[in-house]
């Protein structure tokens, strides 16, 4: 596609039954183009379409093909479906099938995607949730509640709701012995975050306020073009650049903002990434002034009662062909008009070959890079994109206590500042974020499962090295450190937690079937929507003239990406 106007003229996929109205949104035009090009060739298909990966993207592709009446086969290397939608249950499968509002159902935490913001970018996700009939499991996710705590610079904990502008509770200002000039410190972090991101967020809001699809399309193109003009900046670099109405932020200010609003090192990634990520948490709804006024109820967030993997299991239930598990693809090559896929059982016992006219590859790029694709004739830009597109690191540590000590009130209250029901507390120690369950809040004797540590970026890489087998030296170090810092965050002693019954830690970087959590844009990675100039567009373009290989790697692809964390 050489002109922006051509993108708008792309045909929308005509689907016959359950997905009839599940059309591409304005932010999905490039992905729609890729799919359309491949679908046009399917009249000659005499073999099943091969789908590599049974995560949400692979299952979603299968749903589309099934609706079109096209035979398919799904290959998955892992022993489970879902990919980066992964729910860990301390009581096993019994928990997944337990009735709602019973203690057995809530003996889990979501290791992967765990929360879903109801914003325009997510319309197709919520449509999918309705179509697979999981909408009755949607429950309010509390992104923040009044009693959530903050512990920074060895000060606190303070209730986040008690922190006021023109105060410096954590002693970050120069006057208090810190490094942040008073002008910045006393205004608070949110003020400077808003000044940085709001001009771009407002443009995306306008794209969804148009009267018709064409108006929305051109508004989106304007927003994207404006953002791409800053794609050569890191977030750190942009903040330290002179603007018409704002002086460059001093380096200590940038470090301060990153510490309170992102993982360590995140601001060294593309400014584009920070803007798009901020839309998840601060969508600029027009009825607020300013649009990014902090309020946990601005955007409605939801989670899945019983675990996010209910989504992928329901998707699989809707399929006529079950995913074939424990089948690791090792090679793909073009032979004539066919794609030959070679692989082994996950145990490496038996090698196999399968032939397809079309292949849809949905695996993370770290896994795709480990597959021999020399025989596909990929272009340089494709190989560069597969190798260079960056991914986030992420580690979660879930601990099962005997009871939910953080929710106790009255004479049994444990936390001095009051009970906590949902939301998250934060710190600059190595555990960074503690996430309280928003489910099972009113279930008697609900298990005391807590995401005691949720880290990303460099924070994850540092603590994630300890996320090893239970009973190992590293595993015991991780548990001890997490409990120590959790106690500091809440201003209590470890004894007040009560007994620890179990724990589970997962580092997505060392997950052999993922090799990272979700993509993160580096400088210039976004390229141009209508060209092959950057890494992301390279992955949206058909990869072969005969027997297309499709990479389901859209910016906000179906499930398990950065928005559903």
XYZ file of C-alpha atoms in Angstrom:
565
model
C 0.000 0.000 0.000
C 1.615 3.242 -1.104
C -0.918 5.882 -0.116
C -2.751 6.531 3.125
C -6.031 6.884 1.254
C -5.639 3.325 -0.055
C -5.654 1.991 3.501
C -9.115 3.400 4.066
C -10.396 1.641 0.928
C -9.341 -1.800 2.145
C -12.237 -4.263 2.137
C -13.489 -5.433 5.487
C -13.580 -9.196 5.910
C -17.023 -10.621 5.283
C -17.595 -13.331 7.861
C -20.571 -15.587 7.663
C -21.871 -16.487 11.085
C -20.700 -15.914 14.644
C -18.056 -13.348 13.675
C -20.145 -11.536 11.064
C -19.903 -8.103 12.687
C -16.424 -8.597 14.111
C -14.860 -6.142 11.653
C -11.490 -4.464 11.845
C -11.293 -1.139 13.639
C -9.361 1.838 12.304
C -6.323 0.828 14.331
C -6.277 -2.633 12.708
C -6.183 -1.682 9.018
C -2.722 -3.060 8.337
C -3.565 -6.375 10.001
C -6.834 -6.478 8.067
C -4.860 -6.018 4.845
C -2.551 -8.932 5.651
C -5.471 -11.243 6.391
C -7.374 -10.110 3.301
C -4.421 -10.849 1.005
C -4.123 -14.364 2.397
C -7.860 -15.099 2.422
C -8.038 -14.211 -1.282
C -5.758 -17.180 -2.000
C -7.686 -19.708 0.052
C -10.009 -20.835 -2.750
C -7.279 -23.244 -3.867
C -6.543 -24.633 -0.413
C -6.727 -28.406 -0.320
C -4.795 -28.885 2.903
C -5.650 -27.496 6.333
C -4.282 -24.084 7.220
C -1.539 -24.523 9.795
C -1.705 -22.359 12.907
C 1.414 -22.305 15.049
C 0.645 -21.415 18.638
C -2.485 -21.974 20.741
C -2.394 -18.680 22.567
C -5.244 -16.228 22.194
C -4.036 -15.062 18.761
C -3.835 -18.621 17.416
C -7.231 -19.579 18.814
C -8.729 -16.374 17.452
C -7.319 -17.106 13.989
C -8.877 -20.573 14.173
C -12.270 -19.069 15.060
C -12.112 -16.867 11.960
C -11.104 -19.744 9.679
C -13.801 -21.992 11.113
C -16.380 -19.283 10.486
C -15.206 -19.108 6.867
C -15.538 -22.877 6.532
C -11.785 -23.383 6.135
C -10.115 -26.416 7.694
C -7.247 -25.691 10.086
C -4.805 -27.409 12.429
C -3.318 -25.806 15.564
C 0.129 -26.843 16.807
C 1.218 -25.871 20.328
C 4.595 -26.630 21.921
C 3.389 -26.241 25.501
C 1.276 -28.737 27.437
C -1.481 -26.138 27.840
C -3.276 -23.587 25.689
C -3.370 -19.864 26.356
C 0.202 -18.680 25.848
C 0.661 -15.556 27.926
C -2.833 -15.926 29.306
C -1.783 -18.156 32.170
C -3.620 -18.723 35.451
C -1.799 -20.535 38.253
C -4.105 -22.416 40.633
C -2.665 -23.678 43.870
C -5.445 -26.296 43.991
C -5.087 -27.374 40.359
C -7.933 -27.984 37.909
C -10.438 -28.334 40.741
C -10.279 -24.573 41.145
C -11.149 -23.867 37.523
C -14.325 -25.892 37.766
C -15.353 -24.722 41.254
C -18.639 -22.748 41.483
C -18.571 -18.973 41.780
C -18.405 -17.526 45.298
C -16.866 -20.673 46.788
C -13.384 -20.538 48.390
C -12.009 -23.208 46.053
C -12.590 -20.975 43.026
C -10.305 -18.180 44.236
C -7.176 -20.194 45.021
C -5.274 -18.620 42.116
C -3.585 -15.618 40.576
C -3.143 -14.628 36.947
C 0.509 -14.956 35.980
C -0.163 -13.371 32.594
C -2.991 -11.137 31.412
C -5.075 -10.215 34.451
C -7.012 -6.974 33.828
C -8.901 -5.435 30.933
C -9.598 -1.700 30.506
C -12.867 -0.800 28.790
C -11.429 1.705 26.307
C -11.971 2.055 22.533
C -8.782 0.128 21.687
C -10.272 -2.841 23.547
C -13.682 -2.984 21.841
C -12.827 -6.127 19.899
C -11.562 -7.890 23.005
C -14.791 -7.291 24.899
C -16.725 -8.346 21.807
C -14.764 -11.599 21.807
C -15.452 -12.089 25.522
C -19.168 -11.768 24.793
C -19.041 -14.087 21.797
C -17.437 -16.920 23.749
C -19.888 -16.255 26.598
C -17.397 -15.295 29.271
C -19.042 -11.924 29.887
C -20.975 -13.380 32.825
C -17.587 -13.851 34.537
C -16.557 -10.199 34.210
C -16.156 -8.559 37.609
C -14.994 -5.059 38.480
C -11.231 -4.797 38.720
C -10.142 -2.214 41.269
C -7.090 -0.525 39.790
C -6.754 1.644 42.871
C -8.576 2.020 46.196
C -8.251 4.558 48.978
C -6.248 2.401 51.359
C -3.568 1.387 48.838
C -0.102 2.206 50.134
C 3.105 3.822 48.896
C 6.552 3.249 50.394
C 9.468 5.114 48.805
C 12.879 6.335 49.887
C 12.463 4.377 53.159
C 9.530 6.654 54.042
C 6.013 5.479 54.719
C 3.936 3.621 54.170
C 1.436 6.351 53.336
C -2.057 5.865 52.029
C -2.028 7.027 48.424
C -5.314 8.855 48.974
C -3.680 10.943 51.727
C -0.860 12.260 49.534
C -1.621 15.847 48.545
C -0.034 18.324 46.107
C 2.476 20.757 47.584
C 3.709 18.039 49.906
C 6.875 15.982 49.766
C 6.156 12.917 51.900
C 8.980 10.849 50.413
C 11.696 13.491 50.750
C 12.639 13.663 47.070
C 13.056 17.459 46.910
C 16.398 19.197 47.220
C 15.180 20.907 50.389
C 14.511 17.500 51.950
C 17.867 16.062 50.955
C 16.765 14.680 47.587
C 17.586 15.730 44.018
C 14.264 17.002 42.608
C 13.831 20.809 42.414
C 10.951 22.093 44.585
C 9.049 23.424 41.561
C 8.604 19.858 40.361
C 8.423 17.954 43.637
C 5.643 20.082 45.142
C 3.474 19.864 42.011
C 3.477 16.056 42.188
C 4.311 13.464 39.570
C 0.864 13.319 37.973
C 1.015 16.982 36.964
C 4.203 16.481 34.944
C 3.066 13.161 33.484
C -0.109 14.869 32.240
C 1.815 17.752 30.679
C 3.944 15.233 28.805
C 1.332 12.797 27.511
C -1.983 14.685 27.316
C -1.303 16.487 23.995
C -0.917 13.102 22.294
C -3.639 11.280 24.229
C -6.143 13.979 23.303
C -5.488 13.384 19.605
C -6.382 9.702 19.957
C -9.539 10.635 21.824
C -10.584 12.800 18.868
C -10.104 9.805 16.584
C -12.938 8.043 18.404
C -15.263 11.055 18.497
C -15.727 11.346 14.719
C -19.229 11.204 13.289
C -18.412 8.480 10.767
C -15.728 5.918 9.994
C -13.953 8.132 7.485
C -13.695 11.032 9.950
C -12.376 8.688 12.609
C -9.867 7.219 10.207
C -8.363 10.545 9.233
C -8.345 11.717 12.862
C -6.480 8.543 13.785
C -4.004 9.098 10.949
C -3.390 12.619 12.238
C -2.835 11.337 15.783
C -0.489 8.614 14.589
C 1.468 10.935 12.302
C 1.915 13.457 15.111
C 3.140 10.733 17.448
C 5.499 9.325 14.801
C 7.186 12.716 14.547
C 8.567 11.950 18.019
C 9.454 8.319 17.292
C 13.165 9.153 17.293
C 12.915 10.051 20.989
C 13.075 7.824 24.002
C 10.670 8.879 26.735
C 13.662 10.156 28.670
C 14.915 12.079 25.630
C 11.527 13.627 24.911
C 11.118 14.791 28.494
C 14.531 16.451 28.310
C 13.746 18.268 25.046
C 12.731 21.933 24.875
C 9.094 22.443 23.844
C 7.120 25.570 23.031
C 5.344 25.713 26.374
C 7.566 23.558 28.569
C 11.217 23.605 29.557
C 13.257 20.384 29.470
C 12.927 18.256 32.592
C 16.166 17.942 34.572
C 17.570 14.409 34.740
C 16.594 13.938 38.437
C 12.992 14.800 37.546
C 12.883 12.173 34.791
C 14.293 9.554 37.178
C 11.705 10.544 39.792
C 8.802 10.241 37.317
C 10.020 6.859 36.090
C 10.387 5.532 39.636
C 6.806 6.426 40.535
C 5.124 5.573 37.219
C 7.069 2.838 35.407
C 9.552 0.018 35.680
C 13.212 0.952 35.992
C 14.641 1.630 32.532
C 11.259 1.874 30.794
C 11.869 5.514 29.888
C 14.862 4.397 27.818
C 12.418 2.828 25.351
C 10.549 4.749 22.667
C 8.360 7.693 23.628
C 5.771 6.085 21.344
C 5.617 3.123 23.714
C 4.972 5.282 26.778
C 2.169 7.212 25.065
C 0.387 4.084 23.854
C 0.790 2.402 27.235
C -0.534 5.487 29.025
C -3.758 5.259 27.031
C -4.529 2.001 28.848
C -4.444 3.656 32.248
C -5.438 7.240 31.428
C -7.731 7.247 28.420
C -8.665 10.924 27.898
C -12.421 10.737 28.308
C -13.930 14.075 27.175
C -16.079 14.718 30.270
C -13.049 15.303 32.499
C -11.033 18.483 32.851
C -8.174 17.963 32.545
C -8.690 14.639 30.718
C -6.069 12.795 32.777
C -7.379 13.779 36.222
C -6.382 10.838 38.489
C -9.464 8.795 39.288
C -9.634 5.007 39.395
C -13.204 5.137 38.054
C -12.458 7.138 34.881
C -11.919 3.952 32.913
C -13.802 0.843 33.957
C -11.504 -2.117 34.418
C -12.542 -5.753 34.593
C -11.044 -9.113 35.447
C -12.339 -12.635 34.930
C -13.884 -14.332 37.937
C -11.962 -17.571 38.371
C -8.999 -16.602 36.168
C -8.303 -15.124 32.739
C -7.710 -18.553 31.219
C -11.490 -19.059 31.174
C -11.349 -16.928 28.010
C -9.001 -19.225 26.100
C -10.720 -22.394 27.305
C -14.034 -21.030 26.038
C -12.375 -20.103 22.744
C -11.077 -23.653 22.441
C -14.526 -25.043 23.278
C -15.920 -23.129 20.298
C -13.513 -24.864 17.914
C -14.289 -28.069 16.060
C -10.603 -29.011 15.892
C -8.719 -29.245 19.181
C -5.201 -27.796 19.427
C -2.496 -30.458 19.273
C -0.304 -29.942 22.337
C 3.379 -30.720 22.948
C 4.286 -30.202 19.274
C 7.277 -27.877 18.914
C 7.949 -26.494 15.436
C 11.646 -26.500 14.530
C 11.618 -25.591 10.841
C 9.445 -24.039 8.134
C 10.364 -24.129 4.458
C 8.709 -23.500 1.106
C 8.496 -26.404 -1.325
C 6.685 -25.473 -4.496
C 3.404 -23.926 -3.465
C 3.370 -25.576 -0.053
C 4.864 -24.841 3.330
C 6.515 -27.836 4.984
C 6.539 -27.585 8.764
C 8.946 -29.806 10.691
C 8.788 -30.358 14.415
C 9.243 -32.684 17.345
C 7.230 -33.787 20.317
C 8.108 -31.500 23.210
C 10.077 -34.352 24.757
C 12.128 -34.578 21.551
C 11.194 -38.237 21.085
C 9.467 -38.199 17.694
C 10.082 -35.954 14.687
C 7.244 -35.131 12.295
C 6.494 -33.189 9.093
C 3.250 -31.531 8.009
C 2.359 -29.759 4.752
C 0.131 -26.714 4.470
C -0.892 -24.261 1.768
C -1.009 -21.460 4.338
C 0.543 -21.001 7.763
C -0.448 -18.488 10.425
C 2.372 -18.094 12.923
C 1.320 -16.515 16.231
C 4.257 -17.375 18.476
C 6.264 -14.633 20.255
C 9.184 -13.422 18.193
C 11.761 -14.870 20.563
C 10.308 -18.303 19.823
C 9.945 -17.601 16.109
C 13.614 -16.652 15.945
C 14.492 -20.138 17.196
C 12.651 -21.745 14.256
C 14.675 -22.425 11.095
C 13.030 -20.179 8.479
C 15.905 -20.093 5.969
C 13.771 -21.914 3.412
C 11.002 -19.321 3.395
C 12.805 -16.627 1.448
C 12.083 -13.954 4.021
C 13.137 -10.423 3.193
C 15.867 -8.647 5.146
C 13.282 -6.408 6.801
C 11.332 -9.425 8.028
C 14.427 -10.985 9.575
C 15.432 -7.671 11.104
C 11.994 -7.243 12.667
C 11.947 -10.773 14.091
C 15.388 -10.287 15.622
C 15.197 -6.671 16.749
C 11.677 -5.955 18.000
C 12.060 -5.578 21.744
C 10.051 -7.282 24.464
C 9.230 -6.385 28.048
C 10.541 -8.433 30.941
C 8.041 -9.322 33.654
C 8.063 -11.389 36.841
C 5.234 -12.130 39.243
C 5.519 -13.712 42.675
C 2.276 -15.102 44.053
C 2.133 -16.112 47.716
C -0.632 -18.126 49.347
C -1.148 -17.131 52.984
C -3.487 -18.941 55.338
C -5.927 -16.025 55.130
C -6.405 -12.609 53.533
C -4.708 -10.616 56.262
C -4.827 -7.409 54.182
C -8.656 -7.430 54.221
C -9.071 -7.838 57.976
C -10.966 -5.048 59.752
C -12.125 -4.217 63.265
C -10.458 -5.949 66.184
C -8.622 -8.306 63.783
C -7.238 -5.509 61.593
C -3.624 -6.096 60.560
C -2.696 -3.043 58.465
C -2.574 0.113 60.629
C -3.947 2.354 57.862
C -6.987 0.159 57.269
C -8.100 -2.935 55.326
C -7.416 -3.152 51.595
C -9.853 -4.643 49.076
C -8.336 -4.600 45.603
C -5.972 -2.178 43.911
C -2.222 -2.165 44.322
C 0.467 -0.744 46.575
C 3.852 0.394 45.306
C 7.437 0.871 46.418
C 10.942 1.520 45.137
C 12.264 -1.671 46.755
C 12.840 -4.685 44.536
C 9.288 -6.077 44.752
C 7.986 -2.747 43.279
C 4.235 -3.527 43.170
C 1.865 -5.636 45.249
C -1.504 -6.454 43.640
C -4.502 -7.368 45.807
C -7.241 -9.601 44.364
C -10.388 -7.873 43.127
C -12.251 -11.194 43.034
C -13.707 -13.226 45.875
C -13.966 -10.060 47.978
C -17.146 -11.170 49.697
C -16.543 -14.919 49.723
C -16.260 -16.347 53.219
C -12.840 -17.934 53.848
C -11.485 -16.995 50.409
C -7.862 -18.199 50.109
C -5.129 -15.689 50.976
C -3.533 -15.557 47.532
C -1.688 -12.318 46.825
C 0.514 -11.106 43.970
C 3.194 -10.035 46.415
C 5.511 -8.739 43.703
C 4.838 -7.620 40.132
C 7.874 -6.234 38.327
C 8.758 -5.215 34.783
C 11.828 -4.053 32.837
C 15.116 -4.004 34.810
C 13.269 -4.614 38.077
C 12.041 -7.911 36.653
C 15.446 -8.929 35.343
C 16.991 -8.420 38.764
C 14.428 -10.199 40.895
C 13.508 -12.658 38.146
C 16.820 -14.519 38.376
C 15.572 -15.822 41.728
C 12.331 -17.172 40.241
C 13.508 -20.768 40.231
C 12.149 -24.042 41.559
C 10.653 -24.146 45.031
C 13.146 -25.535 47.484
C 16.119 -24.197 45.541
C 18.474 -21.722 47.195
C 17.342 -19.006 44.781
C 13.669 -19.796 45.372
C 14.042 -19.542 49.136
C 15.958 -16.268 48.766
C 13.139 -14.885 46.630
C 10.450 -15.836 49.144
C 12.396 -14.387 52.074
C 13.172 -11.128 50.280
C 9.588 -10.734 49.095
C 8.189 -11.232 52.601
C 10.703 -8.779 54.098
C 9.857 -6.026 51.622
C 6.131 -6.777 51.762
C 6.239 -6.161 55.512
C 7.998 -2.807 55.002
C 5.455 -1.793 52.377
C 2.595 -2.400 54.839
C 4.266 -1.150 58.002
C 3.885 -4.454 59.848
C 6.028 -7.409 60.896
C 6.256 -10.658 58.949
C 4.649 -12.503 61.865
C 1.442 -10.584 61.236
C 1.102 -12.222 57.819
C 0.361 -15.542 59.451
C 1.479 -18.859 57.922
C 2.684 -19.048 54.317
C 1.125 -22.136 52.729
C 2.637 -21.984 49.240
C 4.110 -19.699 46.613
C 4.701 -19.597 42.868
C 7.045 -17.309 40.922
C 7.219 -16.901 37.157
C 9.758 -14.975 35.091
C 8.482 -14.597 31.524
C 12.030 -14.124 30.214
C 12.907 -17.690 31.223
C 9.626 -19.225 30.048
C 10.798 -21.377 27.133
C 7.431 -21.018 25.380
C 7.321 -17.209 25.637
C 10.877 -15.878 26.170
C 9.469 -12.498 27.313
C 6.156 -10.927 28.301
C 5.036 -8.451 25.624
C 6.602 -6.319 22.949
C 7.978 -2.865 23.716
C 8.832 -0.360 21.015
C 12.419 0.770 20.609
C 13.439 3.929 18.757
C 12.021 3.972 15.232
C 10.467 0.505 15.570
C 6.989 1.724 14.666
C 8.048 2.952 11.230
C 5.289 4.235 8.967
C 1.831 2.688 8.793
C 1.821 2.478 5.018
C 5.421 1.444 4.327
C 7.943 -1.221 5.190
C 10.115 1.375 6.954
C 10.016 0.000 10.494
C 10.009 -3.282 12.383
C 6.299 -3.353 13.145
C 5.075 -2.779 9.562
C 7.502 -5.464 8.389
C 5.645 -7.969 10.524
C 2.268 -6.888 9.183
C 3.174 -7.463 5.543
C 2.600 -10.833 3.766
C 5.847 -12.764 3.909
C 5.697 -14.914 0.834
C 4.202 -14.910 -2.656
C 3.479 -18.619 -2.585
C 2.117 -20.107 0.592
C 1.926 -17.019 2.784
C 3.310 -17.013 6.294
C 1.241 -14.669 8.412
C 2.581 -13.254 11.651
C -0.232 -12.334 14.012
C 1.765 -9.566 15.652
C -0.431 -6.475 15.571
C 0.237 -3.506 17.859
C -2.613 -4.431 20.223
C -3.230 -7.986 19.136
C -6.175 -9.885 20.614
C -4.951 -11.071 24.042
C -1.934 -11.242 26.262
C -0.280 -8.114 25.087
C 0.820 -5.105 27.057
C -2.642 -3.797 27.734
C -3.813 -6.862 29.606
C -1.145 -7.203 32.212
